[in-house]
Amino acid sequence: MTYLRLFSVLAWLAVSMVGASAADPVFPPGARIGMTPLVGLMPAKAFTGFETEDQTVKVLIAELPQAAYGEVMNAFKSNPALANAPKPESLETAAGTAYYTVENAKNAAGTIRHYAMILSGGTFSGYVDVQVPENATRIYSDDAVRQMFATAVIRKDVPVAEQLSLMPFKVGELGDFKNVRALGATGALLLADGEETTGFEAAPFMVIGLMAASPTQTDDRARFAEQAARAIPGMHSGRITMSEPVRIDGMAGYETRIDATSGRDDTPVTLVQWLRFGNGGSLRIIGSAPRDQWEKAFPRFRAVRDGIAPR
């Protein structure tokens, strides 16, 4: 699926959506995209963005890959009137030129006025999705939504404390990593020495998150850990060099180590995966470092692991 089609699909699927005063741009917790929400919009409770008190008007804020904005921009310039799709329009925002569409659509509640905007965040593309039911279009009109879109701003960094507050676990040690990033609405945390623009694989990094699954039988833990390790995203040509049960913070767990290549440059890396098993789920901690940096990186990985506690 091209990013242009992804933009169109996201315009129809409203997924995730936080709130505002009438004057200053507001950033949803953990988000790098903010705007001045219209009167009556407040922080959403179940997603990243804004909503009215009755939850009928919704504003979704999300991040897409960097290339998505460029593809939409190029398509707009070459052929603004796309077949079987709403005509995109350009708009100058506080974050630069954006492109948005307006159309009538339907959801479970009935007919809605639907708006979708994409803008450049530099290393990512910002996406904003607005749904207005038919009975609210006099207040939340096309002009009003366009004015709200024009206030869109991008912040480069999200305060670390703000990001950590979103995690479903407590993180007491950050291992002196240079970059901390909550990974969207996934409830996962990235700690990295590398930069987003150059790729994280060339330097040590960690990803911490929860898995919904957990082996019910002790004898299944080895198989479960190895299957999870082989499915680590971005890993190529992985070879498990060690996998054994461990105790993590007094709880049953599993440690698995892998030699592999990773990322777009196939950097030779060593990875460690720790699983801490719990009722109905598992805490998953992945640490990756170039092989020539592994010996220095591993104690940092372990210190971060030992500083994680239930929330």
mmCIF file of C-alpha atoms in Angstrom, residues 21 45 64 154 164 245 286:
data_model
loop_
_atom_site.group_PDB
_atom_site.id
_atom_site.type_symbol
_atom_site.label_atom_id
_atom_site.label_comp_id
_atom_site.label_asym_id
_atom_site.label_seq_id
_atom_site.Cartn_x
_atom_site.Cartn_y
_atom_site.Cartn_z
ATOM 1 C CA SER A 21 -7.480 26.406 25.715
ATOM 2 C CA LYS A 45 -9.788 9.913 27.421
ATOM 3 C CA LEU A 64 3.083 8.398 9.944
ATOM 4 C CA ILE A 154 5.473 20.509 15.702
ATOM 5 C CA LEU A 164 7.387 8.019 31.059
ATOM 6 C CA PRO A 245 15.417 -19.163 32.425
ATOM 7 C CA ILE A 286 15.084 -5.825 24.078
#
